mmCIF file of C-alpha atoms in Angstrom:
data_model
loop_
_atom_site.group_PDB
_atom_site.id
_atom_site.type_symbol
_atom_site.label_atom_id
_atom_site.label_comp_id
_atom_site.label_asym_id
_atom_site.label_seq_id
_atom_site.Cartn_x
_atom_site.Cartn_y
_atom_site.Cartn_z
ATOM 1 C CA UNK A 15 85.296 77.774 89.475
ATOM 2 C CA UNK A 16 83.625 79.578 92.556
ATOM 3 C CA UNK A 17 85.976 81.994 92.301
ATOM 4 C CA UNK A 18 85.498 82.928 88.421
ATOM 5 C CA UNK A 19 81.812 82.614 89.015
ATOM 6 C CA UNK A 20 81.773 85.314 91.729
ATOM 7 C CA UNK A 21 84.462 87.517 90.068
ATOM 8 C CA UNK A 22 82.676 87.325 87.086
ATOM 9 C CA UNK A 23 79.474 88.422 88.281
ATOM 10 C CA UNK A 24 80.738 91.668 90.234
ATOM 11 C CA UNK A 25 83.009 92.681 87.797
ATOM 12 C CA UNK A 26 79.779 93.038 85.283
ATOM 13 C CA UNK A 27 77.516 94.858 88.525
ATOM 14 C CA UNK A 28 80.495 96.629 88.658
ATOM 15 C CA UNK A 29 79.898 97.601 84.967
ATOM 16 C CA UNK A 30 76.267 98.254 84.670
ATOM 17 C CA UNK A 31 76.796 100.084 88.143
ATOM 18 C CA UNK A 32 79.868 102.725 86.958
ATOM 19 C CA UNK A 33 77.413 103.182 83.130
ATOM 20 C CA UNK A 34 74.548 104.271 84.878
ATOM 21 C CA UNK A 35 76.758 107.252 86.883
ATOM 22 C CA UNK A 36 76.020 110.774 84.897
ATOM 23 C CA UNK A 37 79.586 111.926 84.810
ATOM 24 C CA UNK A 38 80.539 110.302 87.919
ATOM 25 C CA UNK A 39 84.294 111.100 87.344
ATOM 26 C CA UNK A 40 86.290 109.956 90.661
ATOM 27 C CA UNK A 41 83.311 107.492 91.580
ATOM 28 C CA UNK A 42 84.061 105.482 88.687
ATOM 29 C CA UNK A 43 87.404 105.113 89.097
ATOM 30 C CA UNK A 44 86.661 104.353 93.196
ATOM 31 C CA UNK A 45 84.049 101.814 92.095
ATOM 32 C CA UNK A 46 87.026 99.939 89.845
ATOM 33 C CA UNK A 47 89.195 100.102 92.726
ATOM 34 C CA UNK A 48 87.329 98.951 95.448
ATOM 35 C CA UNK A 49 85.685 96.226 93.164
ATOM 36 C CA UNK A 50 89.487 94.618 93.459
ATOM 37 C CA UNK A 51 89.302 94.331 97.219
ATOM 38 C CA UNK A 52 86.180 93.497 97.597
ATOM 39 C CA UNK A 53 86.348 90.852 95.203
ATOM 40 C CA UNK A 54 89.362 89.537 97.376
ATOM 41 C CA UNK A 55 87.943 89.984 100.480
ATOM 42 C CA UNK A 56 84.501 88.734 99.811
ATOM 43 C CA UNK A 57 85.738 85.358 97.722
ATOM 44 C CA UNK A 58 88.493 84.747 100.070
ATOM 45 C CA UNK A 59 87.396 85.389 103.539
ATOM 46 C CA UNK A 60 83.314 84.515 103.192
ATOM 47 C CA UNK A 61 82.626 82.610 99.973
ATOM 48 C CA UNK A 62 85.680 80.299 100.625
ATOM 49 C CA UNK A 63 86.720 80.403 96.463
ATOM 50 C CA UNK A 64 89.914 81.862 95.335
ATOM 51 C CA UNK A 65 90.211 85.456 95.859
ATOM 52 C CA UNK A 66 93.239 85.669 93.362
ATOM 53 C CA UNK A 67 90.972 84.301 90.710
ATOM 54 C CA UNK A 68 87.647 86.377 91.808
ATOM 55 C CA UNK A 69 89.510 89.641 90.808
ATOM 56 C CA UNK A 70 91.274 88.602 87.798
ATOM 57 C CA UNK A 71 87.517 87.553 86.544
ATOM 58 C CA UNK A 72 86.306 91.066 87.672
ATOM 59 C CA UNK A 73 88.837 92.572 86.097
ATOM 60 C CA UNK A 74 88.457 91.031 83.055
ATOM 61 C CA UNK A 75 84.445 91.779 82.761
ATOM 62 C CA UNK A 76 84.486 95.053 84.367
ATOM 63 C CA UNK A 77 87.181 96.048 81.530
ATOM 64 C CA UNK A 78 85.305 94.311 78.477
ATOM 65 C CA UNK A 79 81.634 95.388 79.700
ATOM 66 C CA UNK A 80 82.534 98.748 81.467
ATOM 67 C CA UNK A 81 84.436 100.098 78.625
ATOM 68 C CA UNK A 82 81.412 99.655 76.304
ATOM 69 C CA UNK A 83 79.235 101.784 79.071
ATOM 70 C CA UNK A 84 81.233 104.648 79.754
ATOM 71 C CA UNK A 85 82.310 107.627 77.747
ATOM 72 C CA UNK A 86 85.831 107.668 76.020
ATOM 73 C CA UNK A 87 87.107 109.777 78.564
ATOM 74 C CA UNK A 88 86.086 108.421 81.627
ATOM 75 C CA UNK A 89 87.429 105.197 80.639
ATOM 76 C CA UNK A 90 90.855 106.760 80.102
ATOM 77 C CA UNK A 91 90.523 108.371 83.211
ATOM 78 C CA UNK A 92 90.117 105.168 84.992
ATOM 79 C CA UNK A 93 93.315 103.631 82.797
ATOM 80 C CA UNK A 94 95.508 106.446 84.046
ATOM 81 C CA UNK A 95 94.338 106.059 87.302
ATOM 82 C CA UNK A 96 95.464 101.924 87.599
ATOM 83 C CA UNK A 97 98.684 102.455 85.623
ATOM 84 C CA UNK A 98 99.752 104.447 87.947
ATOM 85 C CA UNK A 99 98.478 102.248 90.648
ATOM 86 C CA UNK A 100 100.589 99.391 88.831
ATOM 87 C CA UNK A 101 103.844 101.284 88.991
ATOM 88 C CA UNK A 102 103.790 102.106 92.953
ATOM 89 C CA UNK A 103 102.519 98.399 93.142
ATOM 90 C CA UNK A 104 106.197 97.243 91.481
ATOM 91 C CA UNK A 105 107.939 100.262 93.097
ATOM 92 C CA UNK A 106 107.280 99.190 96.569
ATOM 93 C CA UNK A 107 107.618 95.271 95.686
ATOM 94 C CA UNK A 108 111.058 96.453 94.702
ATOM 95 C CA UNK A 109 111.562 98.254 97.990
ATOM 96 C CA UNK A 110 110.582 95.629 100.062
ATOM 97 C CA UNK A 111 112.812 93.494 98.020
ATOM 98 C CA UNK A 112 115.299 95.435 98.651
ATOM 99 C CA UNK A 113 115.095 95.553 102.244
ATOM 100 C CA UNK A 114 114.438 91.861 102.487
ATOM 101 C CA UNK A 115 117.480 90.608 99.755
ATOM 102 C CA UNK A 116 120.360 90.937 102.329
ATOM 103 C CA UNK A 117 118.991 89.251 105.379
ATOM 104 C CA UNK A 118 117.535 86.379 102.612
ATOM 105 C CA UNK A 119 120.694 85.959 101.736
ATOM 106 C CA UNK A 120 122.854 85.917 104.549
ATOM 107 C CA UNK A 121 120.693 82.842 105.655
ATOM 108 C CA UNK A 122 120.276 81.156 102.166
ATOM 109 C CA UNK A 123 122.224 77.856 101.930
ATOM 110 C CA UNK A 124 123.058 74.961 99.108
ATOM 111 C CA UNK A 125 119.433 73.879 99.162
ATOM 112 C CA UNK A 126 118.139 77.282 98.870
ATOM 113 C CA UNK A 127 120.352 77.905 95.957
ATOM 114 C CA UNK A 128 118.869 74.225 94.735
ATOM 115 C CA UNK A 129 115.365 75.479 94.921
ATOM 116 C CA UNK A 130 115.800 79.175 93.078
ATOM 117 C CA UNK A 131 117.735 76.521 90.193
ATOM 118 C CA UNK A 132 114.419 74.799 90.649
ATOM 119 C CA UNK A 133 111.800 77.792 90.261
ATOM 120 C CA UNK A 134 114.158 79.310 86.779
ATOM 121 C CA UNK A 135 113.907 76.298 85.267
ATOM 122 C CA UNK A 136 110.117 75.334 86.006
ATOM 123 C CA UNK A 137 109.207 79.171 84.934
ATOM 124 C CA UNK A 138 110.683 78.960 81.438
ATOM 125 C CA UNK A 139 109.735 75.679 80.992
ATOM 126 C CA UNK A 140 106.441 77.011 81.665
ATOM 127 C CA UNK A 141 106.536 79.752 78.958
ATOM 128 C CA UNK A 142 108.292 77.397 76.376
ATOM 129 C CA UNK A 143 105.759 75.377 76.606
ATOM 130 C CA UNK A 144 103.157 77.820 76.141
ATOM 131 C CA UNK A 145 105.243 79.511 72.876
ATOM 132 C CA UNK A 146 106.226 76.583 71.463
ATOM 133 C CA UNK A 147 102.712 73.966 72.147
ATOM 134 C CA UNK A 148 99.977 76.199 72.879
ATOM 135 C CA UNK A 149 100.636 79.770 71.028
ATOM 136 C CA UNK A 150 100.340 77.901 67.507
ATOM 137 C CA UNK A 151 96.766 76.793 68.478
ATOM 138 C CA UNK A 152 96.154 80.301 69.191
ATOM 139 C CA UNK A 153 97.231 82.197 66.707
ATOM 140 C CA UNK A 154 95.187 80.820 63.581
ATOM 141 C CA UNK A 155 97.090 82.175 60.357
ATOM 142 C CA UNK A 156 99.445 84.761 61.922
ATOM 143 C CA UNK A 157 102.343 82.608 62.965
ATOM 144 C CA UNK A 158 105.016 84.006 65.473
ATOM 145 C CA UNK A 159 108.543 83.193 64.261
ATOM 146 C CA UNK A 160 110.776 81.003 66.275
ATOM 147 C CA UNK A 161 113.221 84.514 66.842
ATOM 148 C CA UNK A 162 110.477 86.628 68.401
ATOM 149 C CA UNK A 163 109.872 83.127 70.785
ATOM 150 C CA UNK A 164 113.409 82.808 71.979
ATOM 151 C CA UNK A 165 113.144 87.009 72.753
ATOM 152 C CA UNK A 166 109.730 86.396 74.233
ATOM 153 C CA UNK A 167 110.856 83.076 76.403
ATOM 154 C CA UNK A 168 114.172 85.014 77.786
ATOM 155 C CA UNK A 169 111.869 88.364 78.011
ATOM 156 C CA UNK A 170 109.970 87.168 80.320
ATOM 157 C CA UNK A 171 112.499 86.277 83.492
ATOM 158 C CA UNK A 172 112.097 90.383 84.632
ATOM 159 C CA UNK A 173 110.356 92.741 86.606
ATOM 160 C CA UNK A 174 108.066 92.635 90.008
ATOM 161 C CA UNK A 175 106.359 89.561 89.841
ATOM 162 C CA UNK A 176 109.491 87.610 89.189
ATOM 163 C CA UNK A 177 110.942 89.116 92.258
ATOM 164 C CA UNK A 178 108.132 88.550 94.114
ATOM 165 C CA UNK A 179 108.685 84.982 93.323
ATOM 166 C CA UNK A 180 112.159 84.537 94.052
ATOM 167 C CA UNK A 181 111.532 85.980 97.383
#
């Protein structure tokens, strides 16, 4: 709760900060950026809440409140600019996975193999559970057919943050 409260409340400084720059271009897009680390930093190491959830909250009003303050441009600017943040974030998670998937599994063992069997399971039980018993409660009228679930469910078990997990 801390760290929703906190994220919250710099992601909309963070806002009213970036729509009160005249063309401020590059400072806009540093502002967004260094509102992520700070966040992190700041909930994490001082205010003892949960870093993790400080920026996702920042994130989350920066994007709804600053994207209402700044010029159609400028806010594409600042799109471009974490996309392509996002990709060399999964590029070098798959490096490093890379570089760390031999040693892992020269030492992994029965029980390792036990626990990965583990993690699979619990993560798509995870997402069936939220496509089967919580989407329908969500989507009021537009229904999503049981076909699009299955694709969604199975869909889901790729890309960085899985890896990161297995690791």
């Amino acid at each position: 709760v801390g760290g929703a409260a906190f994220g919250a409340l710099a992601g909309r400084v963070a806002a009213e900060t970036v729509g009160r720059i005249d063309r401020g271009g590059p400072a806009e897009t540093t502002i967004s950026v260094a509102l992520a680390y700070l966040c992190y930093t700041i909930g994490d190491e001082f205010l003892h809440v949960s870093g993790v959830v400080a920026v996702v909250l920042a994130g989350l009003v920066f994007g709804s409140v600053g994207r209402a303050r700044l010029a159609q441009d400028d806010w594409r600017g600042i799109v471009a600019i974490w996309l392509q943040l996002g990709f060399w974030a999964s590029s070098l998670i798959f490096v490093l996975a890379s570089s760390l998937t031999p040693r892992s599994l020269g030492d992994a063992g029965a029980w390792d193999l036990l626990l990965l069997g583990v993690l699979i399971v619990g993560a798509l039980a995870a997402r069936a559970v939220s496509l089967y018993a919580i989407m329908p409660f969500l989507t009021r009228g537009r229904q999503v057919g049981n076909l699009y679930k299955v694709v969604i469910l199975w869909g889901g078990l790729r890309g960085a943050v899985t890896l990161a997990l297995v690791l």
